[in-house]
Amino acid sequence: DIDGVVRLVDGILQNAPKDQGSPDVVSLYGAVAHKHAEERFHGKPKAAHEFMLKVEADQESLRARESQRLVEIRPAAKIEEHSPVQQRHKSAAHRALEEELAAEQAAHIEQANEVIAREVMARESFVREEDLARAWLRSGLQKGLNDFTKKQEHKFKQLREKVEVLREPIARKVPQHHFKRALYVSKTPRHDVPCYATVRQALDTACDGDSIYILPGKYELSCAVDKNLEFVGVPDAEGNQALLVSSGRLAIFRMVGEHCSIKNCVIRHEGPAGQAISVTAGETTVEGCTVTSAGG
């Protein structure tokens, strides 16, 4: 404790012999304070500078008190110096007191050094414990982060598996169309319903379960039907029906859908060879149609 050193120096000055100057304890105090500042404020230049300013102020105060004490004791010392025997007696007493004070001063300085050493050791121990605590905290945080990451990955994996399981039956449980659509084909534009100009356009747009209504007129056609569709001819007021013709080698309708039907149409293959309707897969129902072809 540097304040304790200040009190020690002040006590030495008060108990110094009256006939001579005291040891240079002020300088000693400065040396001890300088050592204390180096150990206590290592790496803190601003704090060390402020501390040394305080030490210099204390030294000036101690020097002023020593000067005042010497001024007060000098007249008394001159009066008592009239006898050589008394002077020798006083000198021996002064030497004994000086030795006692020096021993006490050395003990106090040693005690101050011990206090400073204990403070340095405590600081070093605190730094070591702080480093250990930080290392333990870092390792604990890393372990906690790793555990959290593993748990989240496991949860994400389970979630992905559930999503995959839910995706599979959707196509089977929910049909593609919840209602049946009606598509119209007409040679002339109509204002009441939207119409396609050819049967091929309506066939490309249609999906399973749709119906294609063909208004009267002559339509060139040769197509493969791989959807579950219904072809319906719509006669006009005079009884005219839709006429589906082809002169190529392939059939007008090549049916490969599971469930198809053709109703109220005139289907005529005009080529030297070929069929009007060819069914290679599934079931096809033909109702109210006039079907002719050279190939049968």
PDB file of C-alpha atoms in Angstrom:
ATOM      1  CA  ASP A   1       0.000   0.000   0.000  1.00  0.00           C
ATOM      2  CA  ILE A   2       1.730   3.208  -1.134  1.00  0.00           C
ATOM      3  CA  ASP A   3      -0.234   5.277   1.420  1.00  0.00           C
ATOM      4  CA  GLY A   4       1.300   3.105   4.154  1.00  0.00           C
ATOM      5  CA  VAL A   5       4.778   3.900   2.802  1.00  0.00           C
ATOM      6  CA  VAL A   6       3.924   7.611   2.970  1.00  0.00           C
ATOM      7  CA  ARG A   7       2.856   7.258   6.608  1.00  0.00           C
ATOM      8  CA  LEU A   8       6.088   5.334   7.375  1.00  0.00           C
ATOM      9  CA  VAL A   9       8.289   8.072   5.892  1.00  0.00           C
ATOM     10  CA  ASP A  10       6.348  10.725   7.792  1.00  0.00           C
ATOM     11  CA  GLY A  11       6.939   8.798  11.063  1.00  0.00           C
ATOM     12  CA  ILE A  12      10.664   8.523  10.338  1.00  0.00           C
ATOM     13  CA  LEU A  13      10.851  12.272   9.805  1.00  0.00           C
ATOM     14  CA  GLN A  14       9.049  12.980  13.089  1.00  0.00           C
ATOM     15  CA  ASN A  15      11.314  10.640  15.090  1.00  0.00           C
ATOM     16  CA  ALA A  16      14.589  11.708  13.456  1.00  0.00           C
ATOM     17  CA  PRO A  17      17.447  12.922  15.808  1.00  0.00           C
ATOM     18  CA  LYS A  18      17.265  16.563  16.626  1.00  0.00           C
ATOM     19  CA  ASP A  19      20.969  17.299  16.257  1.00  0.00           C
ATOM     20  CA  GLN A  20      21.412  15.961  12.698  1.00  0.00           C
ATOM     21  CA  GLY A  21      19.565  15.365   9.473  1.00  0.00           C
ATOM     22  CA  SER A  22      17.455  12.222   8.961  1.00  0.00           C
ATOM     23  CA  PRO A  23      18.267   9.576   6.306  1.00  0.00           C
ATOM     24  CA  ASP A  24      17.174  10.400   2.752  1.00  0.00           C
ATOM     25  CA  VAL A  25      13.880   8.554   3.133  1.00  0.00           C
ATOM     26  CA  VAL A  26      12.172  10.896   0.681  1.00  0.00           C
ATOM     27  CA  SER A  27      14.309   9.540  -2.157  1.00  0.00           C
ATOM     28  CA  LEU A  28      13.724   6.030  -0.884  1.00  0.00           C
ATOM     29  CA  TYR A  29      10.004   6.654  -0.975  1.00  0.00           C
ATOM     30  CA  GLY A  30      10.353   7.790  -4.599  1.00  0.00           C
ATOM     31  CA  ALA A  31      12.242   4.607  -5.541  1.00  0.00           C
ATOM     32  CA  VAL A  32       9.632   2.355  -3.885  1.00  0.00           C
ATOM     33  CA  ALA A  33       6.796   4.270  -5.544  1.00  0.00           C
ATOM     34  CA  HIS A  34       8.487   4.009  -8.948  1.00  0.00           C
ATOM     35  CA  LYS A  35       8.845   0.219  -8.569  1.00  0.00           C
ATOM     36  CA  HIS A  36       5.246  -0.064  -7.427  1.00  0.00           C
ATOM     37  CA  ALA A  37       4.078   1.908 -10.470  1.00  0.00           C
ATOM     38  CA  GLU A  38       5.990  -0.350 -12.875  1.00  0.00           C
ATOM     39  CA  GLU A  39       4.417  -3.504 -11.428  1.00  0.00           C
ATOM     40  CA  ARG A  40       0.910  -2.221 -10.828  1.00  0.00           C
ATOM     41  CA  PHE A  41       0.388  -0.086 -13.918  1.00  0.00           C
ATOM     42  CA  HIS A  42       2.225  -2.188 -16.495  1.00  0.00           C
ATOM     43  CA  GLY A  43       0.750  -1.462 -19.931  1.00  0.00           C
ATOM     44  CA  LYS A  44      -1.243   1.540 -18.563  1.00  0.00           C
ATOM     45  CA  PRO A  45       0.911   4.618 -19.267  1.00  0.00           C
ATOM     46  CA  LYS A  46      -1.825   7.123 -18.470  1.00  0.00           C
ATOM     47  CA  ALA A  47      -2.584   5.632 -15.036  1.00  0.00           C
ATOM     48  CA  ALA A  48       1.168   5.324 -14.276  1.00  0.00           C
ATOM     49  CA  HIS A  49       1.726   8.995 -15.179  1.00  0.00           C
ATOM     50  CA  GLU A  50      -1.097  10.154 -12.905  1.00  0.00           C
ATOM     51  CA  PHE A  51       0.269   7.984 -10.072  1.00  0.00           C
ATOM     52  CA  MET A  52       3.821   9.407 -10.418  1.00  0.00           C
ATOM     53  CA  LEU A  53       2.432  12.957 -10.350  1.00  0.00           C
ATOM     54  CA  LYS A  54       0.866  12.123  -6.979  1.00  0.00           C
ATOM     55  CA  VAL A  55       4.196  10.663  -5.774  1.00  0.00           C
ATOM     56  CA  GLU A  56       6.062  13.826  -6.787  1.00  0.00           C
ATOM     57  CA  ALA A  57       3.533  15.934  -4.886  1.00  0.00           C
ATOM     58  CA  ASP A  58       3.984  13.720  -1.802  1.00  0.00           C
ATOM     59  CA  GLN A  59       7.785  14.063  -2.086  1.00  0.00           C
ATOM     60  CA  GLU A  60       7.550  17.844  -2.212  1.00  0.00           C
ATOM     61  CA  SER A  61       5.323  17.802   0.875  1.00  0.00           C
ATOM     62  CA  LEU A  62       7.752  15.524   2.752  1.00  0.00           C
ATOM     63  CA  ARG A  63      10.748  17.688   1.806  1.00  0.00           C
ATOM     64  CA  ALA A  64       8.926  20.796   3.021  1.00  0.00           C
ATOM     65  CA  ARG A  65       8.165  19.173   6.383  1.00  0.00           C
ATOM     66  CA  GLU A  66      11.817  18.000   6.725  1.00  0.00           C
ATOM     67  CA  SER A  67      13.098  21.514   6.025  1.00  0.00           C
ATOM     68  CA  GLN A  68      10.713  22.970   8.607  1.00  0.00           C
ATOM     69  CA  ARG A  69      11.836  20.389  11.184  1.00  0.00           C
ATOM     70  CA  LEU A  70      15.529  21.153  10.622  1.00  0.00           C
ATOM     71  CA  VAL A  71      14.878  24.900  11.046  1.00  0.00           C
ATOM     72  CA  GLU A  72      13.149  24.219  14.363  1.00  0.00           C
ATOM     73  CA  ILE A  73      15.829  21.881  15.850  1.00  0.00           C
ATOM     74  CA  ARG A  74      19.011  23.754  14.839  1.00  0.00           C
ATOM     75  CA  PRO A  75      18.906  26.405  17.665  1.00  0.00           C
ATOM     76  CA  ALA A  76      18.271  23.736  20.296  1.00  0.00           C
ATOM     77  CA  ALA A  77      21.110  21.612  18.964  1.00  0.00           C
ATOM     78  CA  LYS A  78      23.566  24.551  19.181  1.00  0.00           C
ATOM     79  CA  ILE A  79      22.614  25.256  22.808  1.00  0.00           C
ATOM     80  CA  GLU A  80      23.086  21.618  23.864  1.00  0.00           C
ATOM     81  CA  GLU A  81      26.472  21.269  22.158  1.00  0.00           C
ATOM     82  CA  HIS A  82      28.394  23.021  25.020  1.00  0.00           C
ATOM     83  CA  SER A  83      29.830  19.792  26.557  1.00  0.00           C
ATOM     84  CA  PRO A  84      31.974  17.261  24.641  1.00  0.00           C
ATOM     85  CA  VAL A  85      30.847  14.507  27.047  1.00  0.00           C
ATOM     86  CA  GLN A  86      27.242  15.387  26.502  1.00  0.00           C
ATOM     87  CA  GLN A  87      27.897  15.554  22.752  1.00  0.00           C
ATOM     88  CA  ARG A  88      29.470  12.077  22.793  1.00  0.00           C
ATOM     89  CA  HIS A  89      26.583  10.809  24.880  1.00  0.00           C
ATOM     90  CA  LYS A  90      24.107  12.367  22.502  1.00  0.00           C
ATOM     91  CA  SER A  91      25.949  11.008  19.474  1.00  0.00           C
ATOM     92  CA  ALA A  92      25.854   7.454  20.865  1.00  0.00           C
ATOM     93  CA  ALA A  93      22.152   7.806  21.636  1.00  0.00           C
ATOM     94  CA  HIS A  94      21.544   9.261  18.215  1.00  0.00           C
ATOM     95  CA  ARG A  95      23.395   6.398  16.557  1.00  0.00           C
ATOM     96  CA  ALA A  96      21.364   3.830  18.491  1.00  0.00           C
ATOM     97  CA  LEU A  97      18.123   5.597  17.583  1.00  0.00           C
ATOM     98  CA  GLU A  98      19.242   5.897  13.995  1.00  0.00           C
ATOM     99  CA  GLU A  99      20.016   2.183  13.808  1.00  0.00           C
ATOM    100  CA  GLU A 100      16.638   1.367  15.370  1.00  0.00           C
ATOM    101  CA  LEU A 101      14.851   3.629  12.900  1.00  0.00           C
ATOM    102  CA  ALA A 102      16.831   2.159   9.990  1.00  0.00           C
ATOM    103  CA  ALA A 103      15.856  -1.357  11.085  1.00  0.00           C
ATOM    104  CA  GLU A 104      12.231  -0.302  11.403  1.00  0.00           C
ATOM    105  CA  GLN A 105      12.412   1.389   7.995  1.00  0.00           C
ATOM    106  CA  ALA A 106      13.904  -1.749   6.409  1.00  0.00           C
ATOM    107  CA  ALA A 107      11.147  -3.843   7.993  1.00  0.00           C
ATOM    108  CA  HIS A 108       8.476  -1.517   6.642  1.00  0.00           C
ATOM    109  CA  ILE A 109      10.046  -1.517   3.184  1.00  0.00           C
ATOM    110  CA  GLU A 110      10.219  -5.315   3.214  1.00  0.00           C
ATOM    111  CA  GLN A 111       6.595  -5.425   4.283  1.00  0.00           C
ATOM    112  CA  ALA A 112       5.669  -3.033   1.458  1.00  0.00           C
ATOM    113  CA  ASN A 113       7.551  -5.198  -1.049  1.00  0.00           C
ATOM    114  CA  GLU A 114       5.699  -8.259   0.220  1.00  0.00           C
ATOM    115  CA  VAL A 115       2.376  -6.482  -0.199  1.00  0.00           C
ATOM    116  CA  ILE A 116       3.316  -5.467  -3.741  1.00  0.00           C
ATOM    117  CA  ALA A 117       4.477  -9.019  -4.550  1.00  0.00           C
ATOM    118  CA  ARG A 118       1.207 -10.465  -3.235  1.00  0.00           C
ATOM    119  CA  GLU A 119      -0.754  -7.980  -5.319  1.00  0.00           C
ATOM    120  CA  VAL A 120       1.226  -8.940  -8.442  1.00  0.00           C
ATOM    121  CA  MET A 121       0.695 -12.653  -7.734  1.00  0.00           C
ATOM    122  CA  ALA A 122      -3.017 -12.088  -7.190  1.00  0.00           C
ATOM    123  CA  ARG A 123      -3.204 -10.183 -10.464  1.00  0.00           C
ATOM    124  CA  GLU A 124      -1.415 -12.961 -12.332  1.00  0.00           C
ATOM    125  CA  SER A 125      -3.683 -15.565 -10.722  1.00  0.00           C
ATOM    126  CA  PHE A 126      -6.741 -13.550 -11.696  1.00  0.00           C
ATOM    127  CA  VAL A 127      -5.492 -13.305 -15.297  1.00  0.00           C
ATOM    128  CA  ARG A 128      -4.925 -17.080 -15.412  1.00  0.00           C
ATOM    129  CA  GLU A 129      -8.373 -17.773 -13.986  1.00  0.00           C
ATOM    130  CA  GLU A 130      -9.898 -15.307 -16.442  1.00  0.00           C
ATOM    131  CA  ASP A 131      -8.162 -17.050 -19.363  1.00  0.00           C
ATOM    132  CA  LEU A 132      -9.361 -20.443 -18.112  1.00  0.00           C
ATOM    133  CA  ALA A 133     -12.913 -19.133 -17.752  1.00  0.00           C
ATOM    134  CA  ARG A 134     -12.853 -17.719 -21.276  1.00  0.00           C
ATOM    135  CA  ALA A 135     -11.485 -20.978 -22.689  1.00  0.00           C
ATOM    136  CA  TRP A 136     -14.164 -22.944 -20.831  1.00  0.00           C
ATOM    137  CA  LEU A 137     -16.843 -20.558 -22.077  1.00  0.00           C
ATOM    138  CA  ARG A 138     -15.625 -20.835 -25.680  1.00  0.00           C
ATOM    139  CA  SER A 139     -15.549 -24.632 -25.519  1.00  0.00           C
ATOM    140  CA  GLY A 140     -18.995 -24.714 -23.930  1.00  0.00           C
ATOM    141  CA  LEU A 141     -20.452 -22.383 -26.544  1.00  0.00           C
ATOM    142  CA  GLN A 142     -18.889 -24.409 -29.364  1.00  0.00           C
ATOM    143  CA  LYS A 143     -20.266 -27.647 -27.951  1.00  0.00           C
ATOM    144  CA  GLY A 144     -23.699 -26.095 -27.508  1.00  0.00           C
ATOM    145  CA  LEU A 145     -23.610 -24.751 -31.066  1.00  0.00           C
ATOM    146  CA  ASN A 146     -22.624 -28.170 -32.431  1.00  0.00           C
ATOM    147  CA  ASP A 147     -25.438 -29.885 -30.511  1.00  0.00           C
ATOM    148  CA  PHE A 148     -27.960 -27.296 -31.705  1.00  0.00           C
ATOM    149  CA  THR A 149     -26.791 -27.722 -35.325  1.00  0.00           C
ATOM    150  CA  LYS A 150     -27.154 -31.505 -35.111  1.00  0.00           C
ATOM    151  CA  LYS A 151     -30.661 -31.204 -33.664  1.00  0.00           C
ATOM    152  CA  GLN A 152     -31.715 -28.756 -36.380  1.00  0.00           C
ATOM    153  CA  GLU A 153     -30.313 -30.979 -39.134  1.00  0.00           C
ATOM    154  CA  HIS A 154     -32.199 -33.940 -37.681  1.00  0.00           C
ATOM    155  CA  LYS A 155     -35.427 -31.916 -37.583  1.00  0.00           C
ATOM    156  CA  PHE A 156     -34.950 -30.716 -41.167  1.00  0.00           C
ATOM    157  CA  LYS A 157     -34.340 -34.293 -42.294  1.00  0.00           C
ATOM    158  CA  GLN A 158     -37.535 -35.483 -40.615  1.00  0.00           C
ATOM    159  CA  LEU A 159     -39.450 -32.566 -42.154  1.00  0.00           C
ATOM    160  CA  ARG A 160     -38.131 -33.355 -45.640  1.00  0.00           C
ATOM    161  CA  GLU A 161     -39.147 -37.007 -45.218  1.00  0.00           C
ATOM    162  CA  LYS A 162     -42.658 -35.963 -44.170  1.00  0.00           C
ATOM    163  CA  VAL A 163     -42.941 -33.636 -47.162  1.00  0.00           C
ATOM    164  CA  GLU A 164     -41.880 -36.418 -49.528  1.00  0.00           C
ATOM    165  CA  VAL A 165     -44.424 -38.784 -47.979  1.00  0.00           C
ATOM    166  CA  LEU A 166     -47.169 -36.173 -48.363  1.00  0.00           C
ATOM    167  CA  ARG A 167     -46.280 -35.435 -51.979  1.00  0.00           C
ATOM    168  CA  GLU A 168     -46.707 -39.005 -53.253  1.00  0.00           C
ATOM    169  CA  PRO A 169     -50.437 -39.543 -52.708  1.00  0.00           C
ATOM    170  CA  ILE A 170     -51.475 -36.062 -53.832  1.00  0.00           C
ATOM    171  CA  ALA A 171     -51.653 -37.028 -57.511  1.00  0.00           C
ATOM    172  CA  ARG A 172     -53.639 -40.158 -56.655  1.00  0.00           C
ATOM    173  CA  LYS A 173     -56.025 -38.588 -54.138  1.00  0.00           C
ATOM    174  CA  VAL A 174     -56.775 -35.375 -56.050  1.00  0.00           C
ATOM    175  CA  PRO A 175     -57.770 -35.714 -59.729  1.00  0.00           C
ATOM    176  CA  GLN A 176     -56.340 -33.296 -62.259  1.00  0.00           C
ATOM    177  CA  HIS A 177     -59.780 -31.842 -63.108  1.00  0.00           C
ATOM    178  CA  HIS A 178     -62.657 -31.437 -60.730  1.00  0.00           C
ATOM    179  CA  PHE A 179     -65.142 -30.663 -63.545  1.00  0.00           C
ATOM    180  CA  LYS A 180     -65.738 -31.670 -67.134  1.00  0.00           C
ATOM    181  CA  ARG A 181     -64.884 -29.114 -69.810  1.00  0.00           C
ATOM    182  CA  ALA A 182     -66.666 -28.603 -73.115  1.00  0.00           C
ATOM    183  CA  LEU A 183     -64.571 -27.573 -76.136  1.00  0.00           C
ATOM    184  CA  TYR A 184     -66.242 -26.436 -79.372  1.00  0.00           C
ATOM    185  CA  VAL A 185     -65.036 -26.707 -82.978  1.00  0.00           C
ATOM    186  CA  SER A 186     -66.669 -24.617 -85.711  1.00  0.00           C
ATOM    187  CA  LYS A 187     -65.901 -23.619 -89.289  1.00  0.00           C
ATOM    188  CA  THR A 188     -67.461 -20.192 -88.718  1.00  0.00           C
ATOM    189  CA  PRO A 189     -66.830 -17.904 -85.715  1.00  0.00           C
ATOM    190  CA  ARG A 190     -69.527 -17.860 -83.040  1.00  0.00           C
ATOM    191  CA  HIS A 191     -70.371 -15.184 -80.501  1.00  0.00           C
ATOM    192  CA  ASP A 192     -72.061 -17.354 -77.893  1.00  0.00           C
ATOM    193  CA  VAL A 193     -69.124 -19.701 -77.137  1.00  0.00           C
ATOM    194  CA  PRO A 194     -65.387 -19.673 -77.971  1.00  0.00           C
ATOM    195  CA  CYS A 195     -64.573 -22.156 -80.730  1.00  0.00           C
ATOM    196  CA  TYR A 196     -61.507 -23.805 -82.241  1.00  0.00           C
ATOM    197  CA  ALA A 197     -61.066 -23.763 -86.015  1.00  0.00           C
ATOM    198  CA  THR A 198     -59.872 -27.401 -86.250  1.00  0.00           C
ATOM    199  CA  VAL A 199     -60.432 -30.628 -84.357  1.00  0.00           C
ATOM    200  CA  ARG A 200     -56.657 -30.950 -83.919  1.00  0.00           C
ATOM    201  CA  GLN A 201     -56.477 -27.676 -81.939  1.00  0.00           C
ATOM    202  CA  ALA A 202     -59.244 -28.792 -79.596  1.00  0.00           C
ATOM    203  CA  LEU A 203     -57.589 -32.230 -79.184  1.00  0.00           C
ATOM    204  CA  ASP A 204     -54.250 -30.689 -78.228  1.00  0.00           C
ATOM    205  CA  THR A 205     -55.935 -28.500 -75.598  1.00  0.00           C
ATOM    206  CA  ALA A 206     -58.251 -31.167 -74.125  1.00  0.00           C
ATOM    207  CA  CYS A 207     -57.523 -33.202 -70.994  1.00  0.00           C
ATOM    208  CA  ASP A 208     -58.896 -36.493 -69.692  1.00  0.00           C
ATOM    209  CA  GLY A 209     -62.686 -36.344 -69.234  1.00  0.00           C
ATOM    210  CA  ASP A 210     -63.292 -33.390 -71.597  1.00  0.00           C
ATOM    211  CA  SER A 211     -65.881 -33.346 -74.395  1.00  0.00           C
ATOM    212  CA  ILE A 212     -65.223 -31.941 -77.883  1.00  0.00           C
ATOM    213  CA  TYR A 213     -68.375 -30.692 -79.644  1.00  0.00           C
ATOM    214  CA  ILE A 214     -67.997 -30.494 -83.452  1.00  0.00           C
ATOM    215  CA  LEU A 215     -70.394 -28.172 -85.294  1.00  0.00           C
ATOM    216  CA  PRO A 216     -71.469 -28.880 -88.937  1.00  0.00           C
ATOM    217  CA  GLY A 217     -68.800 -28.516 -91.625  1.00  0.00           C
ATOM    218  CA  LYS A 218     -66.102 -30.506 -93.410  1.00  0.00           C
ATOM    219  CA  TYR A 219     -62.926 -31.131 -91.385  1.00  0.00           C
ATOM    220  CA  GLU A 220     -59.688 -32.720 -92.607  1.00  0.00           C
ATOM    221  CA  LEU A 221     -58.463 -34.942 -89.780  1.00  0.00           C
ATOM    222  CA  SER A 222     -55.991 -37.712 -88.997  1.00  0.00           C
ATOM    223  CA  CYS A 223     -55.032 -37.985 -85.331  1.00  0.00           C
ATOM    224  CA  ALA A 224     -54.049 -40.337 -82.521  1.00  0.00           C
ATOM    225  CA  VAL A 225     -56.240 -40.062 -79.433  1.00  0.00           C
ATOM    226  CA  ASP A 226     -54.387 -41.071 -76.238  1.00  0.00           C
ATOM    227  CA  LYS A 227     -56.756 -39.304 -73.793  1.00  0.00           C
ATOM    228  CA  ASN A 228     -60.118 -40.244 -72.379  1.00  0.00           C
ATOM    229  CA  LEU A 229     -62.281 -37.948 -74.544  1.00  0.00           C
ATOM    230  CA  GLU A 230     -65.755 -37.692 -75.986  1.00  0.00           C
ATOM    231  CA  PHE A 231     -66.262 -36.485 -79.602  1.00  0.00           C
ATOM    232  CA  VAL A 232     -69.832 -35.274 -80.187  1.00  0.00           C
ATOM    233  CA  GLY A 233     -71.220 -33.972 -83.471  1.00  0.00           C
ATOM    234  CA  VAL A 234     -73.785 -31.185 -83.125  1.00  0.00           C
ATOM    235  CA  PRO A 235     -76.234 -31.049 -86.079  1.00  0.00           C
ATOM    236  CA  ASP A 236     -77.813 -27.783 -87.088  1.00  0.00           C
ATOM    237  CA  ALA A 237     -81.536 -27.039 -87.532  1.00  0.00           C
ATOM    238  CA  GLU A 238     -81.528 -28.585 -91.014  1.00  0.00           C
ATOM    239  CA  GLY A 239     -79.932 -31.827 -89.760  1.00  0.00           C
ATOM    240  CA  ASN A 240     -76.484 -31.239 -91.217  1.00  0.00           C
ATOM    241  CA  GLN A 241     -73.739 -33.064 -89.312  1.00  0.00           C
ATOM    242  CA  ALA A 242     -70.012 -32.657 -88.908  1.00  0.00           C
ATOM    243  CA  LEU A 243     -68.068 -34.401 -91.687  1.00  0.00           C
ATOM    244  CA  LEU A 244     -64.620 -35.752 -90.784  1.00  0.00           C
ATOM    245  CA  VAL A 245     -62.610 -36.817 -93.828  1.00  0.00           C
ATOM    246  CA  SER A 246     -59.112 -37.986 -94.714  1.00  0.00           C
ATOM    247  CA  SER A 247     -57.416 -39.304 -97.857  1.00  0.00           C
ATOM    248  CA  GLY A 248     -54.081 -40.383 -96.355  1.00  0.00           C
ATOM    249  CA  ARG A 249     -52.829 -43.839 -95.493  1.00  0.00           C
ATOM    250  CA  LEU A 250     -53.510 -43.454 -91.749  1.00  0.00           C
ATOM    251  CA  ALA A 251     -56.907 -43.747 -90.068  1.00  0.00           C
ATOM    252  CA  ILE A 252     -58.912 -40.654 -89.239  1.00  0.00           C
ATOM    253  CA  PHE A 253     -59.110 -41.699 -85.537  1.00  0.00           C
ATOM    254  CA  ARG A 254     -56.380 -43.917 -84.092  1.00  0.00           C
ATOM    255  CA  MET A 255     -57.798 -44.657 -80.634  1.00  0.00           C
ATOM    256  CA  VAL A 256     -55.369 -45.627 -77.832  1.00  0.00           C
ATOM    257  CA  GLY A 257     -57.173 -44.048 -74.827  1.00  0.00           C
ATOM    258  CA  GLU A 258     -58.755 -46.167 -72.106  1.00  0.00           C
ATOM    259  CA  HIS A 259     -62.319 -44.847 -72.477  1.00  0.00           C
ATOM    260  CA  CYS A 260     -63.361 -42.843 -75.577  1.00  0.00           C
ATOM    261  CA  SER A 261     -66.571 -42.257 -77.499  1.00  0.00           C
ATOM    262  CA  ILE A 262     -67.586 -40.790 -80.879  1.00  0.00           C
ATOM    263  CA  LYS A 263     -71.193 -39.662 -81.428  1.00  0.00           C
ATOM    264  CA  ASN A 264     -73.322 -38.129 -84.230  1.00  0.00           C
ATOM    265  CA  CYS A 265     -70.561 -37.609 -86.810  1.00  0.00           C
ATOM    266  CA  VAL A 266     -70.004 -38.598 -90.452  1.00  0.00           C
ATOM    267  CA  ILE A 267     -66.566 -40.207 -90.698  1.00  0.00           C
ATOM    268  CA  ARG A 268     -65.349 -40.857 -94.232  1.00  0.00           C
ATOM    269  CA  HIS A 269     -61.944 -42.112 -95.344  1.00  0.00           C
ATOM    270  CA  GLU A 270     -61.663 -41.185 -99.033  1.00  0.00           C
ATOM    271  CA  GLY A 271     -58.260 -42.723 -99.777  1.00  0.00           C
ATOM    272  CA  PRO A 272     -57.696 -45.956-101.732  1.00  0.00           C
ATOM    273  CA  ALA A 273     -56.492 -47.682 -98.556  1.00  0.00           C
ATOM    274  CA  GLY A 274     -56.916 -46.846 -94.878  1.00  0.00           C
ATOM    275  CA  GLN A 275     -59.454 -47.002 -92.085  1.00  0.00           C
ATOM    276  CA  ALA A 276     -61.861 -44.465 -90.724  1.00  0.00           C
ATOM    277  CA  ILE A 277     -61.437 -45.583 -87.073  1.00  0.00           C
ATOM    278  CA  SER A 278     -58.602 -47.731 -85.724  1.00  0.00           C
ATOM    279  CA  VAL A 279     -58.759 -48.966 -82.104  1.00  0.00           C
ATOM    280  CA  THR A 280     -55.424 -50.355 -80.857  1.00  0.00           C
ATOM    281  CA  ALA A 281     -55.917 -50.012 -77.074  1.00  0.00           C
ATOM    282  CA  GLY A 282     -58.667 -49.348 -74.574  1.00  0.00           C
ATOM    283  CA  GLU A 283     -62.389 -49.113 -75.319  1.00  0.00           C
ATOM    284  CA  THR A 284     -64.047 -46.823 -77.890  1.00  0.00           C
ATOM    285  CA  THR A 285     -67.808 -46.423 -78.239  1.00  0.00           C
ATOM    286  CA  VAL A 286     -69.283 -45.240 -81.574  1.00  0.00           C
ATOM    287  CA  GLU A 287     -72.921 -44.068 -81.541  1.00  0.00           C
ATOM    288  CA  GLY A 288     -75.093 -42.448 -84.244  1.00  0.00           C
ATOM    289  CA  CYS A 289     -72.206 -42.120 -86.697  1.00  0.00           C
ATOM    290  CA  THR A 290     -71.975 -42.866 -90.427  1.00  0.00           C
ATOM    291  CA  VAL A 291     -68.574 -44.501 -91.033  1.00  0.00           C
ATOM    292  CA  THR A 292     -67.218 -45.323 -94.497  1.00  0.00           C
ATOM    293  CA  SER A 293     -63.750 -46.185 -95.761  1.00  0.00           C
ATOM    294  CA  ALA A 294     -62.085 -48.044 -98.597  1.00  0.00           C
ATOM    295  CA  GLY A 295     -60.067 -50.159 -96.172  1.00  0.00           C
ATOM    296  CA  GLY A 296     -63.056 -51.147 -94.044  1.00  0.00           C
TER     297      GLY A 296
END
